[in-house]
XYZ file of C-alpha atoms in Angstrom:
441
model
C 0.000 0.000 0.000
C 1.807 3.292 -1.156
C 2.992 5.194 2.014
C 0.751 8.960 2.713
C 1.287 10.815 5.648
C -0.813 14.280 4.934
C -4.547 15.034 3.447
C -7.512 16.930 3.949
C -10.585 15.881 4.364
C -14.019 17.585 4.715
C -16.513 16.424 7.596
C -20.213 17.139 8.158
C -22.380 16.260 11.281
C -26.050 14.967 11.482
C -28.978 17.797 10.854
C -30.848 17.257 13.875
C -34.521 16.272 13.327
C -37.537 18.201 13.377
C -40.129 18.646 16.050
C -43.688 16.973 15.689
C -46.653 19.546 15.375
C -49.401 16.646 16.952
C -52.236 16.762 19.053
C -53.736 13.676 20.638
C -56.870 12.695 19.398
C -58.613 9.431 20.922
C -62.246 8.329 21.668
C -64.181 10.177 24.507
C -60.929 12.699 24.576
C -61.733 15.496 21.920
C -59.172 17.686 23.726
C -56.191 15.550 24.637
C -53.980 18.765 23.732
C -50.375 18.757 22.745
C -48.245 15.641 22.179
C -45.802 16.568 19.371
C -42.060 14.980 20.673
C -38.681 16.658 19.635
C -36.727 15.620 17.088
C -33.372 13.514 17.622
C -29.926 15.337 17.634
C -27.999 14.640 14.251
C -24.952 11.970 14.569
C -21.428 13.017 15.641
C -18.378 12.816 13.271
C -15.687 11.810 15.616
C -11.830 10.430 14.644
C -10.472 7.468 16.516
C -6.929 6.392 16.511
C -6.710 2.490 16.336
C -3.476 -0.049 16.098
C -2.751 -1.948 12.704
C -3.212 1.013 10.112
C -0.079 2.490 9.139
C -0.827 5.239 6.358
C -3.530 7.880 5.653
C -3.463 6.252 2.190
C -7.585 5.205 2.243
C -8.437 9.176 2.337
C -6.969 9.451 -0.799
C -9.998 7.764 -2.148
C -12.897 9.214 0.174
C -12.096 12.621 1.561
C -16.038 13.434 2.601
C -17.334 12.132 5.909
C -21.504 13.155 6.394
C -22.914 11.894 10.132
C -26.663 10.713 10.037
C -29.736 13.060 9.947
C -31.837 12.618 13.288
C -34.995 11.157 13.062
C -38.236 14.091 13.600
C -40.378 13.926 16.651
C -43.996 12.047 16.402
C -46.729 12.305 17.775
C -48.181 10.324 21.115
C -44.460 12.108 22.695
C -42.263 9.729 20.641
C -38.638 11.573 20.218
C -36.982 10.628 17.236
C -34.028 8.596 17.418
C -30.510 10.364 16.909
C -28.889 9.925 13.970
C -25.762 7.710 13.298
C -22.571 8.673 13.966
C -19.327 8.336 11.804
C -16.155 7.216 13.013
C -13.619 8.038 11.504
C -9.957 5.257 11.773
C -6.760 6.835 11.429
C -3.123 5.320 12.385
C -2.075 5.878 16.026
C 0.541 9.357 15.955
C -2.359 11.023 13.563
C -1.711 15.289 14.272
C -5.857 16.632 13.360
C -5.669 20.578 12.240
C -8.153 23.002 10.986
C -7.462 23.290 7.651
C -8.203 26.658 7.335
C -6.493 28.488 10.262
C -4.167 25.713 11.296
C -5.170 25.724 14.713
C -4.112 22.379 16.202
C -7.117 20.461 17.457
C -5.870 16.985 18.242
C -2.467 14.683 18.826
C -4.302 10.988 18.553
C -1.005 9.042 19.984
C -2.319 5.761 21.625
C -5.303 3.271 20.346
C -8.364 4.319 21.619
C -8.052 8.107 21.584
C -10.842 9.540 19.905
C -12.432 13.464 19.239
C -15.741 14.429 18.109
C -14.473 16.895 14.865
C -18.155 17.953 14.469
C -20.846 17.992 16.510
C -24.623 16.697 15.244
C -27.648 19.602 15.559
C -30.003 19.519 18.160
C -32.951 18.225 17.784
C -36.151 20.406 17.392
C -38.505 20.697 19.743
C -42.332 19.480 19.273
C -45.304 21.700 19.893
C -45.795 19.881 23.333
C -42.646 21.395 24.409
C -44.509 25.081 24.491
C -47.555 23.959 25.666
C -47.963 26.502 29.186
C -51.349 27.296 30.770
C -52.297 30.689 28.714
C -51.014 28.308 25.340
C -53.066 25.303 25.698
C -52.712 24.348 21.980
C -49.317 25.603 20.283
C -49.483 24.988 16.272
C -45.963 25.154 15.532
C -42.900 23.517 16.013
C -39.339 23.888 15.754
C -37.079 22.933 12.479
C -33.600 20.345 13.898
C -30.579 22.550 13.957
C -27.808 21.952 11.248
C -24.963 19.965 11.818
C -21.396 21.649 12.394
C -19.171 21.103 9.238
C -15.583 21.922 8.456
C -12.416 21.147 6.694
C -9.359 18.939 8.398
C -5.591 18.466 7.858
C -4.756 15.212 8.709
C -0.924 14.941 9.398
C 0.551 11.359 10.460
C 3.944 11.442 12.563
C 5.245 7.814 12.811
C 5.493 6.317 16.510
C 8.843 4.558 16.178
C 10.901 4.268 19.399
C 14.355 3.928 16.985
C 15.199 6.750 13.932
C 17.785 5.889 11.172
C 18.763 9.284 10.040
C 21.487 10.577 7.559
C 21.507 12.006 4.180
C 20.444 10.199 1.087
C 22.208 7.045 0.004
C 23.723 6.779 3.534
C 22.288 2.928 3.624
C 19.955 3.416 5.829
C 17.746 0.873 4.458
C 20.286 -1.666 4.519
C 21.516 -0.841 7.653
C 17.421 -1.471 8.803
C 17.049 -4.617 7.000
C 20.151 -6.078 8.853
C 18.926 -5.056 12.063
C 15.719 -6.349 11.840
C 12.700 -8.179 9.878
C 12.329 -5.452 7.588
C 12.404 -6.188 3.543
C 12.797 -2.260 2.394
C 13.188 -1.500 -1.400
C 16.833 -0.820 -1.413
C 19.082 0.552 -4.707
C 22.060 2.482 -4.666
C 20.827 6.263 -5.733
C 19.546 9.909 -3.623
C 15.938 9.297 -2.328
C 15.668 5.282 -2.927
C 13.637 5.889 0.741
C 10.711 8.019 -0.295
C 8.424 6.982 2.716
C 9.180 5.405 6.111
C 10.159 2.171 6.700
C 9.209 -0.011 9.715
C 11.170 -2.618 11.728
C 11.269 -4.571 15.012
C 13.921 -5.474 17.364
C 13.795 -7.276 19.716
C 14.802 -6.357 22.840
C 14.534 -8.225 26.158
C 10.783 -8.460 26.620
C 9.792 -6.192 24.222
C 9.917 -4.986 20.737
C 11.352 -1.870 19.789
C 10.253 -0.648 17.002
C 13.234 1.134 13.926
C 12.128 3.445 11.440
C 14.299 4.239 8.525
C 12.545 8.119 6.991
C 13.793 9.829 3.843
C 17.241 11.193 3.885
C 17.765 14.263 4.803
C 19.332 17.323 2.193
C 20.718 20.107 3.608
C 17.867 23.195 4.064
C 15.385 20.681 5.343
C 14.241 22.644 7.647
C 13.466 24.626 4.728
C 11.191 22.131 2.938
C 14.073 21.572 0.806
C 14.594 18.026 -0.619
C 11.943 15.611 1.402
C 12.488 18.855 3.904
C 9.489 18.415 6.455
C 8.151 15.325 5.467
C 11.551 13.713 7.000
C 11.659 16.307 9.838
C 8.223 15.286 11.164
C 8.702 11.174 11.592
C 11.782 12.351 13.868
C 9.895 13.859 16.464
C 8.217 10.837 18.233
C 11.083 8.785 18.710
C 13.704 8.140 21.815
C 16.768 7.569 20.192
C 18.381 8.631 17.311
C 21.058 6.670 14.669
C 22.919 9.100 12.750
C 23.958 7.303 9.206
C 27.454 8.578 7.663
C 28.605 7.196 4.527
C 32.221 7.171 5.296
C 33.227 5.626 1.371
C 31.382 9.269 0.223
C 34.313 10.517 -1.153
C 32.468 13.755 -2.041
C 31.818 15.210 1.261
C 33.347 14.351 4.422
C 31.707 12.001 7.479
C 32.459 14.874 9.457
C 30.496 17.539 7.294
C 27.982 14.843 6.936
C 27.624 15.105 10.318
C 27.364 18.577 10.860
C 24.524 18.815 8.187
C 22.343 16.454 10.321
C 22.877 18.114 13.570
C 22.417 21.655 11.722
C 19.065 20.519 10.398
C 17.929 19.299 13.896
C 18.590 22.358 15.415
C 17.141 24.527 12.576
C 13.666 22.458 13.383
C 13.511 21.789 16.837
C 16.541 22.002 19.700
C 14.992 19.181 21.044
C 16.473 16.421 18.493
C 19.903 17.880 19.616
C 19.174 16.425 22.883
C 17.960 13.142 22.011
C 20.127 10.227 22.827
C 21.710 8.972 19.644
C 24.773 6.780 18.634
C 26.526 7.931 15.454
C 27.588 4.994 12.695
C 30.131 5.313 10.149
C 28.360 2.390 7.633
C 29.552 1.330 4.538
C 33.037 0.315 5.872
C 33.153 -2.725 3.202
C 33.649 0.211 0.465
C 37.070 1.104 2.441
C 40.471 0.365 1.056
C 43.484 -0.502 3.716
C 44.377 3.253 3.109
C 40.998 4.755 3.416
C 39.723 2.718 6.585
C 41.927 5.546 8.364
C 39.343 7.684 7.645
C 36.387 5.839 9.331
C 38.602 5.650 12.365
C 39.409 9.431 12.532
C 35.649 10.354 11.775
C 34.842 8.098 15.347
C 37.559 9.110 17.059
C 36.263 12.863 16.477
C 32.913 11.692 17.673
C 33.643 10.064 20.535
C 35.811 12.611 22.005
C 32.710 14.746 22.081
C 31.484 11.779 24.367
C 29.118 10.271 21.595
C 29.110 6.361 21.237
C 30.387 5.753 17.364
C 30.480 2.364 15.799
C 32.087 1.142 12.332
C 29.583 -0.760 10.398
C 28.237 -2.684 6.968
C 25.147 -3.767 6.302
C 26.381 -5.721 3.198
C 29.335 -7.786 5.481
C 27.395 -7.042 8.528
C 30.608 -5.583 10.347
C 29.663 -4.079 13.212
C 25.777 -4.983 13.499
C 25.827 -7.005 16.316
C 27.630 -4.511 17.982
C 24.858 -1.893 17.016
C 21.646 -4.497 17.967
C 23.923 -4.303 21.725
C 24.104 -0.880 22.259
C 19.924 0.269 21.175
C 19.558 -2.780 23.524
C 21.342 -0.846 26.411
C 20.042 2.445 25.288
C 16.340 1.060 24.962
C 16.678 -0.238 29.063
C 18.381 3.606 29.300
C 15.773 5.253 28.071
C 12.542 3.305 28.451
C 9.452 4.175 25.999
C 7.343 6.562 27.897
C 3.741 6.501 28.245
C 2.168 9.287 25.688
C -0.137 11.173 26.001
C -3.568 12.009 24.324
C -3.195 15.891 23.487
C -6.265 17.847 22.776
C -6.566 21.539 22.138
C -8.953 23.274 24.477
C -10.752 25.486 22.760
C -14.641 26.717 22.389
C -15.256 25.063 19.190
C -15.083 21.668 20.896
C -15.929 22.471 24.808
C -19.191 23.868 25.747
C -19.867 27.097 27.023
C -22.618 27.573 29.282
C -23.591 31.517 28.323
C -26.023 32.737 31.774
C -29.331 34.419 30.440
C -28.760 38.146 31.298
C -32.020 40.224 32.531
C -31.520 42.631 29.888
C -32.277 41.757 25.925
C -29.767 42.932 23.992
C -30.385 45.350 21.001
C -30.114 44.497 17.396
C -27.779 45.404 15.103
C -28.713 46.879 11.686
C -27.317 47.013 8.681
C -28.310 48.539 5.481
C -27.301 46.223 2.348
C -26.829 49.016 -0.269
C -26.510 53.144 -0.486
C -30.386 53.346 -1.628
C -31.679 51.261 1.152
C -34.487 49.189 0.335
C -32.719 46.081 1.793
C -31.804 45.568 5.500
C -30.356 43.083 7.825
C -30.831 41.781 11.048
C -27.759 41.066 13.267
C -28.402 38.927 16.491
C -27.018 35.973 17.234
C -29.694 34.569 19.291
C -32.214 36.079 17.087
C -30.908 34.021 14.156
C -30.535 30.847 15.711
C -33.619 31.344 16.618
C -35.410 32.017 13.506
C -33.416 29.247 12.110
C -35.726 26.938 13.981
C -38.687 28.080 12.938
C -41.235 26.440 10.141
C -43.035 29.015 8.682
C -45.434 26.280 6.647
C -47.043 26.095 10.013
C -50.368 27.857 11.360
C -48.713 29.768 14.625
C -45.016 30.041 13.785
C -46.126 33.807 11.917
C -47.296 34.588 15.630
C -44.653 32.999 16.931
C -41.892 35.478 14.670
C -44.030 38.011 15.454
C -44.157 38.250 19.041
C -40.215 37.535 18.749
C -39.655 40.374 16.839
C -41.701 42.502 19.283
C -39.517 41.247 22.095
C -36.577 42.613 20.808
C -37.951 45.746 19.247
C -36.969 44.551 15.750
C -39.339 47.096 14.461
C -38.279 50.147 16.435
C -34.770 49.418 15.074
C -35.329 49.701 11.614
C -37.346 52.378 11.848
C -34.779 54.459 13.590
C -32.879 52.837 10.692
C -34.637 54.433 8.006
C -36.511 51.805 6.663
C -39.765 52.404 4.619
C -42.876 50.211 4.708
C -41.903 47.335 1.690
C -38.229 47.053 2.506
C -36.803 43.884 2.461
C -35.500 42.528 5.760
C -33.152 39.376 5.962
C -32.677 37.541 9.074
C -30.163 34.808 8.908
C -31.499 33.029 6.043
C -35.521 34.030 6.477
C -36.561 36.978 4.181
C -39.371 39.383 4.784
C -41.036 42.542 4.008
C -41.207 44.751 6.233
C -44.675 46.246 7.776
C -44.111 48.520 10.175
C -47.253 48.839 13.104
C -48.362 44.756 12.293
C -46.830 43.163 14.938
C -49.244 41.151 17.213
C -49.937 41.380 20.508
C -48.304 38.764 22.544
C -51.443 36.669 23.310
């Protein structure tokens, strides 16, 4: 399955259903009154990490996710059911972003961790819900709310505890393949890595897991070369193997070595602290007078109190030697339990807004220089509105006594506006009349 670690993908949750507009109506009870239910809330898209998926490579083929559509109230106070939810599997390490401001909204590291992306609409509510004793018989009922829909960057950063790192055609793959179970696709040119690949060791009691990413150019950091989509499969893991081709005869193991630890520190400081061990590989390419050079480049190393090792993956000098020391460094530096990240923001957490005793005023907004056309700015108003189904007998008395309530028609007056104007509210047009709002009853 091809290897792809970044997409976008487009959710949308449930419309929530609407309420019933009922009245009971049984033998001997010619005024059983109100018994319209609500609607049920629209389904949930939520993303849940889960263990044996190793790409994003299936959203390459279905990038839109729609939740369910909650079922409408009925009559005799049955609620309509809620509608289905969607869950969504990605690969344990997936990073979840808004796509459109970046905002970081999720880190799903370990199997099971889960987020609800976008949240189903509520439910409407049936006319037995504004049944109150001057109201005995309410004829309308409210529409389901719409569902929350939005845009995601999924971005996977492998879990590996072990990185082979080094610039292209260092034999990292080789080097991988002789450490562990791994069968990677290996040829001798730049960039024969162009995705990750996974191995397992095993260590003691447990299995540590070696990733070989794309070699790294100088300017990574940058996005040159593979740039970022190297940088980013670094971050998870514990220890580090820096690569060096010491039969390059074009640049140095030395300035190889500099270019790696330039990079890291370019993208985060924190991959200059993470243990590594540096190998010079390729040593069956040396001559007699060039081996020299292999044991200068460790010597250099170690002095700076960095374990270096001499190795082939073709002779497999030096391997067993290699498999000791990410043994001792795995007991060193034991894998750490990670944790689920989730941004806290308002999008995803509730706020609880307390009714204030004071309604407040409207905003108005003329829609052109003539006038003629006017809108309605309130949030609550809107929502409201929203909700309402105008093919019903009340809901015109309904909007009406709303509008009175918050002196819609005092507003645009003071506005300017002229009997015949349009008015737009949210998505509900009207013309506007000034003097015919009801009486609340």
């Amino acid at each position: 399955m091809k290897f792809v670690d970044l997409v976008e993908i487009h959710v949308a949750a449930g419309v929530g259903g609407d309420g019933c507009l009922s009245f009971r109506r049984e033998k001997y009870i010619p005024k059983g009154g109100p018994d319209g239910a609500d609607g049920g809330k629209g389904g949930d898209v939520i993303l849940e990490a889960v263990p044996g998926i190793l790409t994003l490579a299936d959203f390459q083929y279905k990038r839109r996710f729609q939740a369910g559509r909650g079922e409408s109230g009925k009559g005799a106070m049955k609620i309509g059911a809620g509608g289905e939810n969607v869950i969504i599997r990605v690969p344990c390490g997936t990073v979840i972003r808004d796509a459109n401001t970046g905002k970081l909204l999720a880190d799903l590291i370990n199997a099971g961790d889960n987020i609800i992306v976008a949240r189903g609409g509520r439910g409407g509510k049936g006319n037995a819900h504004f049944a109150t004793s001057t109201r005995r018989a309410p004829r309308f009922a409210q529409k389901g709310d719409k569902g929350e829909e939005r845009d995601l960057k999924l971005e996977l950063k492998l879990i590996a505890d072990v990185g082979l790192v080094g610039l292209p055609n260092a034999g990292k793959s080789s080097l991988l393949a002789a450490l562990s179970n791994a069968e990677p696709k290996i040829a001798c040119y730049p960039f024969t890595t162009l995705s990750p690949n996974l191995g397992v060791l095993s260590v003691d009691d447990q299995q540590v897991i070696l990733a070989d990413v794309p070699g790294l150019v100088e300017g990574a950091h940058e996005n040159k070369g593979l740039g970022h989509y190297f940088l980013r499969h670094v971050e998870r893991t514990r220890i580090l193997i820096h690569v060096i081709d010491v039969a390059d005869e074009t640049i140095a193991p030395i300035a190889q070595w500099n270019i790696l630890r330039d990079e890291f520190a370019a993208y985060s400081e924190d991959l200059l602290m993470r243990p590594c061990v540096v190998v010079a590989n390729k040593s069956d390419l040396l001559t007699n007078e060039t081996l020299s050079k292999a044991d200068e480049f460790c010597s250099e190393i170690s002095q700076k109190g960095i374990k270096c090792l001499i190795t082939s993956a073709l002779s497999g000098e030096g391997v067993e030697s290699l498999i000791q020391t990410i043994a001792e460094l795995s007991r060193l530096y034991p894998r750490q339990l990670l944790i689920h990240r989730e941004e806290n923001n308002d999008y995803y957490i509730p706020v609880i807004k307390k009714r204030s005793a004071d309604v407040s005023p409207v905003e108005i907004v003329k829609l052109n220089r003539s006038g003629g056309e006017w809108r309605v700015i309130h949030e609550n108003l809107e929502i409201t509105v929203s909700r309402l189904n105008f093919d019903q007998e009340d809901t015109f008395m309904k909007f009406a006594r709303i509008l009175k309530k918050l002196k819609v028609e005092e507003a645009l007056e003071e506005n300017g506006a002229q009997d015949g104007d349009k008015v737009y509210i949210g998505n509900v047009e009207f013309d506007f009349h000034p003097n015919s709002v009801m009486n609340d009853d």
